[in-house]
Amino acid sequence: MAIILPDLPYAYDALEPYIDAETMHLHHDKHHQAYVNNANAALEKHPEIGEDLEALLADVESIPADIRQALINNGGGHLNHALFWELMTPEKTAPSAELAAAIDATFGSFEEFQAAFTVAATTRFGSGWAWLVVNKEGKLEVTSTANQDTPISEGKKPILGLDVWEHAYYVKYRNVRPDYIKAFFSVINWNKVDELYAAAK
Ligand SMILES: [Fe+2]
């Protein structure tokens, strides 16, 4: 067994004009494939630890030291991207009444949630991710991580994530990350976010 690159759940051009097909090809076929290959290369050195990346990254100290950073980077890269593809859709979706109520209770309104998420995504310096998570207290929280670090390693359950590495937006949006963040909100798969929220809380 080895980790395999999952197919996109839609066509490469399905998210146009918000996310362009060229970006999706590079991002999925090249970047995500590289995380998969590198994660497998690390895991092959320690077959005794298995391949459950979520469990391994939930307890990074349990990962053998010689492959720990490689798995944080590439195992995290695989998990984050596999989730990211599912968090987008060309279909129009909206948060469930339950999730919408939780967002209102936590942030004040959907607009204030979007503003907080946008700040997290805009101000993450360099490469990383912005997240909506369910934290250890079972509450919604907006956060961000560097590189391919997953919130799972902080005991948080990601229910929405946005890749803000330049590879995620530079082909279409060049240096204008805020336009890419705004576009993302047009393609969020709220059905998937609802499903993750229900499982996480
Ligand atoms: Fe990426």
JSON list of C-alpha atoms and ligand atoms in Angstrom, two decimals, residues 27 81 163 167, ligand 1:
[
{"chain": "A", "resi": 27, "resn": "HIS", "atom": "CA", "xyz": [-1.50, 22.37, -8.36]},
{"chain": "A", "resi": 81, "resn": "HIS", "atom": "CA", "xyz": [-4.61, 19.26, -0.52]},
{"chain": "A", "resi": 163, "resn": "ASP", "atom": "CA", "xyz": [-4.14, 27.23, 0.41]},
{"chain": "A", "resi": 167, "resn": "HIS", "atom": "CA", "xyz": [1.47, 28.11, -6.32]},
{"chain": "B", "resi": 1, "resn": "FE", "atom": "FE", "xyz": [-0.99, 23.94, -2.63]}
]
